[in-house]
CSV table of C-alpha atoms and ligand atoms in Angstrom, one decimal:
chain,number,residue,atom,x,y,z
A,142,MET,CA,13.8,12.5,25.4
A,143,SER,CA,12.0,10.7,28.2
A,144,SER,CA,8.2,11.0,28.3
A,145,PRO,CA,6.9,13.5,30.9
A,146,VAL,CA,5.9,12.2,34.2
A,147,ILE,CA,2.2,12.8,35.0
A,148,THR,CA,2.0,14.1,38.6
A,149,SER,CA,-1.2,14.9,40.5
A,150,ARG,CA,-0.2,18.5,40.1
A,151,ASN,CA,-0.1,18.2,36.3
A,152,VAL,CA,-3.5,16.5,36.3
A,153,LEU,CA,-4.9,19.3,38.5
A,154,THR,CA,-3.5,22.0,36.2
A,155,ARG,CA,-5.0,20.2,33.2
A,156,ASN,CA,-8.4,19.8,34.8
A,157,SER,CA,-8.5,23.5,35.8
A,158,MET,CA,-7.5,24.5,32.2
A,159,ARG,CA,-10.3,22.3,30.8
A,160,PHE,CA,-12.7,23.9,33.2
A,161,ALA,CA,-11.5,27.4,32.1
A,162,ALA,CA,-12.0,26.5,28.4
A,163,ALA,CA,-15.5,25.2,29.1
A,164,LEU,CA,-16.3,28.4,31.0
A,165,LEU,CA,-15.0,30.5,28.2
A,166,ALA,CA,-17.1,28.5,25.6
A,167,ALA,CA,-20.2,28.9,27.7
A,168,LEU,CA,-19.6,32.6,28.1
A,169,ALA,CA,-19.0,33.0,24.3
A,170,SER,CA,-22.2,31.2,23.5
A,171,PHE,CA,-24.0,33.3,26.0
A,172,VAL,CA,-22.8,36.5,24.3
A,173,ALA,CA,-23.1,35.3,20.7
A,174,GLY,CA,-26.2,33.2,21.1
A,175,PRO,CA,-26.4,29.5,21.7
A,176,ASN,CA,-25.9,28.4,18.0
A,177,ALA,CA,-22.8,30.5,17.2
A,178,ALA,CA,-19.6,28.4,16.8
A,179,LEU,CA,-16.7,29.6,19.0
A,180,ALA,CA,-14.6,30.2,15.9
A,181,ALA,CA,-16.1,29.5,12.5
A,182,ALA,CA,-13.6,27.4,10.4
A,183,PRO,CA,-13.5,28.8,6.8
A,184,GLN,CA,-14.5,26.3,4.1
A,185,HIS,CA,-11.7,25.3,1.8
A,186,HIS,CA,-12.8,25.3,-1.8
A,187,ASP,CA,-9.8,23.6,-3.2
A,188,GLN,CA,-9.5,19.8,-3.7
A,189,GLY,CA,-6.7,17.4,-3.2
A,190,PRO,CA,-4.4,17.2,-6.3
A,191,GLY,CA,-6.1,15.3,-9.2
A,192,PHE,CA,-3.9,12.2,-9.4
A,193,TYR,CA,-4.2,8.7,-8.1
A,194,ARG,CA,-1.4,6.0,-8.2
A,195,GLN,CA,-1.9,2.3,-8.7
A,196,LYS,CA,0.8,-0.3,-8.9
A,197,VAL,CA,0.4,-3.0,-11.6
A,198,GLY,CA,3.2,-5.5,-11.3
A,199,ASP,CA,6.3,-3.3,-11.8
A,200,LEU,CA,4.4,-0.5,-13.5
A,201,GLU,CA,3.3,2.6,-11.7
A,202,VAL,CA,0.1,3.8,-13.2
A,203,THR,CA,-1.1,7.3,-12.3
A,204,ALA,CA,-4.7,8.4,-13.1
A,205,LEU,CA,-4.7,12.1,-14.1
A,206,PHE,CA,-7.9,14.0,-13.6
A,207,ASP,CA,-8.9,16.1,-16.5
A,208,GLY,CA,-12.4,17.1,-15.5
A,209,PHE,CA,-15.9,16.2,-14.4
A,210,GLY,CA,-19.2,16.5,-16.2
A,211,VAL,CA,-22.7,15.1,-16.7
A,212,PHE,CA,-23.7,13.0,-19.6
A,213,ASP,CA,-26.8,14.2,-21.4
A,214,PRO,CA,-29.5,11.5,-21.4
A,215,HIS,CA,-30.3,12.4,-25.1
A,216,TRP,CA,-26.8,11.1,-26.0
A,217,LEU,CA,-27.8,7.5,-25.1
A,218,ASN,CA,-29.5,5.2,-27.6
A,219,GLY,CA,-31.4,2.1,-26.5
A,220,MET,CA,-34.7,0.3,-26.5
A,221,LYS,CA,-37.6,2.5,-25.6
A,222,ALA,CA,-38.3,0.6,-22.4
A,223,THR,CA,-34.7,0.9,-21.3
A,224,MET,CA,-34.6,4.6,-22.1
A,225,ASP,CA,-37.9,5.2,-20.3
A,226,GLY,CA,-36.3,3.5,-17.3
A,227,VAL,CA,-33.3,5.8,-17.4
A,228,VAL,CA,-35.5,8.9,-17.5
A,229,GLU,CA,-37.5,7.5,-14.6
A,230,ALA,CA,-34.4,6.6,-12.6
A,231,LEU,CA,-32.9,10.1,-13.2
A,232,ARG,CA,-35.8,11.7,-11.4
A,233,GLU,CA,-34.9,9.9,-8.2
A,234,ASP,CA,-31.1,9.9,-8.8
A,235,PRO,CA,-29.9,13.0,-10.6
A,236,HIS,CA,-26.3,11.9,-10.2
A,237,MET,CA,-26.7,8.8,-12.4
A,238,LEU,CA,-25.0,10.2,-15.5
A,239,GLU,CA,-22.0,11.9,-13.9
A,240,VAL,CA,-18.8,11.2,-15.8
A,241,ALA,CA,-15.2,12.1,-15.6
A,242,ASP,CA,-12.4,12.7,-18.1
A,243,ILE,CA,-9.2,11.0,-17.2
A,244,GLY,CA,-5.8,10.3,-18.8
A,245,PHE,CA,-3.4,7.7,-17.4
A,246,LEU,CA,0.4,7.9,-17.1
A,247,VAL,CA,2.4,4.6,-17.0
A,248,ASN,CA,5.9,4.8,-15.6
A,249,THR,CA,7.5,1.5,-16.8
A,250,GLY,CA,10.8,2.3,-15.1
A,251,LYS,CA,12.3,3.0,-18.5
A,252,GLN,CA,9.7,5.2,-20.2
A,253,LEU,CA,6.8,7.5,-19.4
A,254,ILE,CA,3.8,6.6,-21.4
A,255,LEU,CA,0.6,8.6,-21.4
A,256,VAL,CA,-2.6,6.9,-22.5
A,257,ASP,CA,-5.0,9.6,-23.7
A,258,ALA,CA,-4.3,13.2,-23.0
A,259,GLY,CA,-7.6,14.8,-21.8
A,260,ALA,CA,-9.4,17.7,-23.5
A,261,GLY,CA,-7.0,20.6,-23.2
A,262,THR,CA,-9.0,23.6,-24.4
A,263,TRP,CA,-10.8,21.7,-27.2
A,264,TRP,CA,-13.9,20.4,-25.5
A,265,GLY,CA,-16.7,22.7,-24.5
A,266,GLY,CA,-16.9,25.1,-21.7
A,267,GLY,CA,-13.9,24.5,-19.6
A,268,ALA,CA,-15.1,21.7,-17.3
A,269,PHE,CA,-12.3,19.6,-18.8
A,270,GLY,CA,-8.6,20.4,-19.5
A,271,ARG,CA,-6.8,19.9,-16.2
A,272,LEU,CA,-4.6,16.9,-17.1
A,273,ALA,CA,-1.3,18.9,-17.5
A,274,ASP,CA,-1.8,20.4,-14.0
A,275,SER,CA,-2.6,16.9,-12.6
A,276,LEU,CA,0.5,15.6,-14.2
A,277,ARG,CA,2.7,18.3,-12.6
A,278,SER,CA,1.0,17.6,-9.2
A,279,ALA,CA,1.9,14.0,-9.7
A,280,GLY,CA,5.6,15.0,-10.0
A,281,TYR,CA,6.1,14.9,-13.8
A,282,THR,CA,6.4,17.5,-16.5
A,283,PRO,CA,4.8,17.2,-20.0
A,284,GLU,CA,8.3,17.4,-21.5
A,285,GLU,CA,9.3,14.2,-19.7
A,286,VAL,CA,6.6,12.1,-21.5
A,287,ASP,CA,8.2,9.8,-24.1
A,288,ILE,CA,5.1,8.2,-25.7
A,289,VAL,CA,1.4,9.1,-26.0
A,290,LEU,CA,-0.9,6.2,-26.9
A,291,VAL,CA,-4.3,7.5,-27.9
A,292,THR,CA,-7.4,5.3,-27.9
A,293,HIS,CA,-9.1,7.5,-30.5
A,294,LEU,CA,-9.1,11.1,-31.9
A,295,HIS,CA,-12.1,12.7,-30.1
A,296,SER,CA,-10.9,15.9,-28.6
A,297,ASP,CA,-11.8,14.8,-25.0
A,298,HIS,CA,-8.9,12.3,-25.4
A,299,VAL,CA,-6.4,14.2,-27.5
A,300,GLY,CA,-7.2,17.9,-26.9
A,301,GLY,CA,-4.5,18.0,-24.2
A,302,LEU,CA,-1.8,17.3,-26.8
A,303,THR,CA,-1.9,20.7,-28.4
A,304,THR,CA,-2.5,24.3,-27.5
A,305,GLN,CA,-5.0,26.4,-29.4
A,306,ASP,CA,-2.2,28.2,-31.2
A,307,GLY,CA,-0.8,24.9,-32.5
A,308,LYS,CA,2.0,24.1,-30.1
A,309,ARG,CA,2.9,20.6,-28.9
A,310,VAL,CA,2.3,20.3,-25.1
A,311,PHE,CA,4.2,17.0,-25.0
A,312,SER,CA,7.2,18.4,-27.0
A,313,ASN,CA,9.4,15.3,-26.8
A,314,ALA,CA,6.7,12.6,-27.1
A,315,ASP,CA,5.9,10.3,-30.0
A,316,VAL,CA,2.2,9.9,-30.5
A,317,TYR,CA,0.7,6.5,-31.6
A,318,VAL,CA,-2.8,6.0,-33.0
A,319,ALA,CA,-4.5,3.3,-35.1
A,320,GLU,CA,-4.1,4.0,-38.9
A,321,ALA,CA,-7.8,3.6,-39.5
A,322,GLU,CA,-8.4,6.3,-36.9
A,323,SER,CA,-5.9,8.7,-38.2
A,324,ASP,CA,-6.9,8.1,-41.8
A,325,PHE,CA,-10.5,8.8,-41.0
A,326,TRP,CA,-10.3,12.0,-38.9
A,327,LEU,CA,-7.4,13.5,-40.8
A,328,SER,CA,-9.0,13.0,-44.2
A,329,PRO,CA,-10.2,16.3,-45.8
A,330,GLU,CA,-12.4,14.3,-48.2
A,331,ILE,CA,-14.2,12.4,-45.5
A,332,ALA,CA,-14.5,15.6,-43.4
A,333,ALA,CA,-16.1,17.4,-46.4
A,334,LYS,CA,-18.8,14.7,-46.7
A,335,ALA,CA,-19.5,14.5,-43.0
A,336,PRO,CA,-22.7,16.0,-41.6
A,337,LYS,CA,-22.5,19.5,-40.3
A,338,ASP,CA,-22.7,18.6,-36.6
A,339,ALA,CA,-19.8,16.2,-37.0
A,340,GLN,CA,-17.5,18.8,-38.6
A,341,PRO,CA,-16.1,20.1,-35.3
A,342,PHE,CA,-14.8,16.6,-34.5
A,343,PHE,CA,-12.8,16.6,-37.7
A,344,GLN,CA,-11.5,20.1,-37.3
A,345,SER,CA,-10.3,19.6,-33.8
A,346,ALA,CA,-8.6,16.2,-34.7
A,347,GLN,CA,-6.8,17.8,-37.6
A,348,ALA,CA,-5.6,20.9,-35.7
A,349,ILE,CA,-4.5,18.8,-32.7
A,350,ALA,CA,-2.6,16.3,-34.9
A,351,ALA,CA,-1.0,18.9,-37.2
A,352,PRO,CA,2.1,20.0,-35.1
A,353,TYR,CA,3.0,16.3,-34.4
A,354,VAL,CA,2.6,15.3,-38.0
A,355,LYS,CA,4.8,18.2,-39.0
A,356,ALA,CA,7.5,17.3,-36.4
A,357,GLY,CA,7.5,13.6,-37.5
A,358,LYS,CA,6.1,12.6,-34.1
A,359,TRP,CA,2.7,11.2,-35.4
A,360,HIS,CA,2.8,7.4,-35.9
A,361,THR,CA,0.2,5.0,-36.9
A,362,PHE,CA,-0.2,1.2,-36.5
A,363,SER,CA,-2.3,-1.1,-38.6
A,364,GLY,CA,-2.2,-4.4,-36.8
A,365,SER,CA,-0.6,-5.8,-33.7
A,366,GLU,CA,2.9,-4.5,-34.3
A,367,PRO,CA,4.8,-4.0,-31.1
A,368,ILE,CA,5.1,-0.3,-30.0
A,369,VAL,CA,6.2,-0.8,-26.4
A,370,ASP,CA,7.4,-3.9,-24.6
A,371,GLY,CA,4.6,-5.6,-22.6
A,372,VAL,CA,1.8,-3.7,-24.4
A,373,GLN,CA,-0.8,-5.4,-26.5
A,374,LEU,CA,-3.0,-3.5,-28.9
A,375,VAL,CA,-6.7,-4.3,-28.4
A,376,PRO,CA,-8.9,-3.3,-31.3
A,377,LEU,CA,-12.3,-2.1,-29.9
A,378,PRO,CA,-14.2,-1.1,-33.0
A,379,GLY,CA,-17.5,0.8,-33.1
A,380,HIS,CA,-17.1,4.0,-31.2
A,381,THR,CA,-14.7,5.3,-33.9
A,382,PRO,CA,-13.1,3.5,-36.9
A,383,GLY,CA,-9.8,2.8,-35.2
A,384,HIS,CA,-10.8,2.9,-31.5
A,385,THR,CA,-8.1,0.9,-29.7
A,386,GLY,CA,-7.5,-0.3,-26.2
A,387,TYR,CA,-4.0,-0.9,-24.7
A,388,GLU,CA,-3.3,-3.8,-22.4
A,389,PHE,CA,-0.2,-3.5,-20.3
A,390,SER,CA,1.3,-6.6,-18.5
A,391,SER,CA,3.9,-6.8,-15.9
A,392,ILE,CA,4.9,-9.8,-13.8
A,393,GLY,CA,1.6,-11.6,-14.2
A,394,GLN,CA,-0.6,-8.5,-13.7
A,395,LYS,CA,-2.6,-6.7,-16.4
A,396,ILE,CA,-4.3,-3.4,-16.9
A,397,LEU,CA,-6.5,-2.6,-19.9
A,398,PHE,CA,-6.9,1.1,-20.9
A,399,TRP,CA,-10.3,0.7,-22.7
A,400,GLY,CA,-10.9,4.2,-24.0
A,401,ASP,CA,-14.6,4.9,-24.7
A,402,THR,CA,-15.9,1.3,-24.2
A,403,ILE,CA,-18.2,2.8,-21.6
A,404,HIS,CA,-19.4,6.4,-21.3
A,405,ALA,CA,-22.3,6.3,-18.7
A,406,GLN,CA,-21.2,3.6,-16.3
A,407,ARG,CA,-24.4,3.3,-14.4
A,408,VAL,CA,-26.5,2.7,-17.5
A,409,GLN,CA,-24.2,0.9,-20.0
A,410,LEU,CA,-22.8,-1.7,-17.5
A,411,GLN,CA,-26.3,-2.8,-16.7
A,412,HIS,CA,-27.3,-2.4,-20.4
A,413,PRO,CA,-24.3,-3.0,-22.6
A,414,GLU,CA,-26.5,-2.8,-25.6
A,415,VAL,CA,-27.1,0.9,-25.0
A,416,THR,CA,-25.0,3.0,-27.3
A,417,VAL,CA,-24.1,6.7,-27.5
A,418,VAL,CA,-24.6,9.2,-30.3
A,419,PHE,CA,-20.9,9.5,-30.6
A,420,ASP,CA,-20.5,5.8,-31.6
A,421,ILE,CA,-19.9,6.0,-35.3
A,422,ASP,CA,-21.0,2.4,-35.8
A,423,GLN,CA,-23.5,1.7,-33.1
A,424,THR,CA,-23.9,-2.0,-33.9
A,425,ALA,CA,-20.2,-2.6,-33.7
A,426,ALA,CA,-19.8,-0.6,-30.5
A,427,ALA,CA,-22.5,-2.8,-28.8
A,428,ALA,CA,-20.9,-6.0,-30.2
A,429,THR,CA,-17.5,-4.9,-28.9
A,430,ARG,CA,-19.0,-4.5,-25.4
A,431,ASN,CA,-20.8,-7.8,-25.6
A,432,GLN,CA,-17.5,-9.5,-26.4
A,433,LEU,CA,-15.2,-7.7,-24.1
A,434,LEU,CA,-17.2,-7.3,-20.8
A,435,PRO,CA,-17.7,-11.0,-20.1
A,436,LYS,CA,-14.0,-11.7,-20.6
A,437,LEU,CA,-12.9,-8.8,-18.4
A,438,ALA,CA,-15.3,-9.9,-15.6
A,439,ARG,CA,-14.2,-13.5,-15.9
A,440,GLU,CA,-10.5,-12.7,-15.8
A,441,ASP,CA,-10.8,-10.0,-13.1
A,442,VAL,CA,-8.8,-7.6,-15.3
A,443,LEU,CA,-8.0,-4.2,-13.9
A,444,ILE,CA,-9.6,-1.6,-16.1
A,445,ALA,CA,-8.6,2.0,-16.7
A,446,GLY,CA,-11.6,3.9,-18.1
A,447,PRO,CA,-11.4,7.6,-19.1
A,448,HIS,CA,-15.0,8.3,-18.4
A,449,MET,CA,-15.6,6.2,-15.3
A,450,LEU,CA,-15.7,8.3,-12.1
A,451,PHE,CA,-12.2,9.3,-10.9
A,452,PRO,CA,-9.8,7.6,-10.6
A,453,GLY,CA,-11.4,5.5,-13.3
A,454,LEU,CA,-9.7,2.3,-12.1
A,455,GLY,CA,-11.7,-0.8,-11.2
A,456,ARG,CA,-12.9,-4.3,-12.1
A,457,LEU,CA,-16.1,-5.7,-13.5
A,458,HIS,CA,-18.4,-8.3,-11.8
A,459,LYS,CA,-21.3,-10.1,-13.4
A,460,GLU,CA,-24.5,-8.8,-11.9
A,461,GLY,CA,-27.9,-9.9,-13.2
A,462,ARG,CA,-27.8,-9.6,-17.0
A,463,GLY,CA,-25.2,-6.8,-16.8
A,464,TYR,CA,-22.2,-5.9,-14.7
A,465,SER,CA,-21.3,-3.9,-11.6
A,466,TRP,CA,-18.1,-1.8,-11.3
A,467,ALA,CA,-15.8,-2.4,-8.3
A,468,PRO,CA,-13.6,0.6,-8.0
A,469,VAL,CA,-10.1,0.3,-6.6
A,470,GLY,CA,-9.9,1.2,-2.9
A,471,PHE,CA,-7.8,4.1,-1.9
A,472,THR,CA,-4.5,3.3,-0.3
A,473,ASP,CA,-1.3,5.3,0.3
A,474,GLN,CA,0.8,2.2,0.6
A,475,TRP,CA,2.1,0.0,-2.1
A,476,VAL,CA,0.5,-3.2,-1.4
A,477,GLU,CA,1.3,-6.2,-3.5
A,478,HIS,CA,-2.1,-7.2,-4.8
A,479,ALA,CA,-3.1,-10.8,-4.5
A,480,PRO,CA,-3.0,-12.7,-7.8
A,481,SER,CA,-6.4,-12.9,-9.6
A,482,PRO,CA,-8.4,-15.9,-8.4
A,483,GLN,CA,-8.4,-18.9,-10.8
A,484,LYS,CA,-11.9,-19.3,-12.3
B,661,ZN,ZN1,-14.6,10.2,-24.7
């Protein structure tokens, strides 16, 4: 089809139509009052689907939104001066402790691997638990997932595995977790001796694991044995006894799924020594951060963090005595990312 020829007659018609529209708008505002909109557009209360894709070498990583929340300042432990500073900063910036809960799906081209499964119905008042919906929005079904790698057994990371009535959500998946982690949370003896406020963590871990254990789909690893090609286990002790990160590599590019290395990104990146009450071994958790963060910043590693703000993908840069977070930029095109600069 050829493009329409603009004649003087067309221009005239268009101008007179514009004039008519302006006249109508003026009349409408005269009738309804000067501030009334011509036609009020309804607000849309739904959000775009909760997934975000990122290419890492040949891997397709999809961040899956599970929920959003606000971290309680009382859950942070640090030097008095640092904590006073946090309370002071919160007065001016009430958004400082916002967190997300995110799981990540890796499509290797051969397998679908989920790293952490969100909270399902096992964590608090319903702000979390959307991962399965996000997964479907991203074009996959829970039944298609082959493997679930879990960083640890807190229910905001594994609750999505199992329904409240004990059914496996990922009915064909093999679940992998560190032996130290599984042995700790699934032990009735350790649970019996744990303080009362820690009991729910044991109960949820045991209920969530049970149907996978029964089906022979619950697997543990104790060292660096290979589970999936191109995946390296990265022990990150402190938060929990077997807290483990997973580093995927593909054609020279890397992504580290770091679990709960950081909870409150705007506090703990500036103050890596600040721990959280959920860290079972506070000293080890801080030591793990002190070891890991400089390396990640130096090597410009892409990080996937379940509690960083969605989509939880970014890199670290050294800033002062701490680090700043450089989130990935949105794109809807598969760009080949430039290789990391040699440092
Ligand atoms: Zn967590």
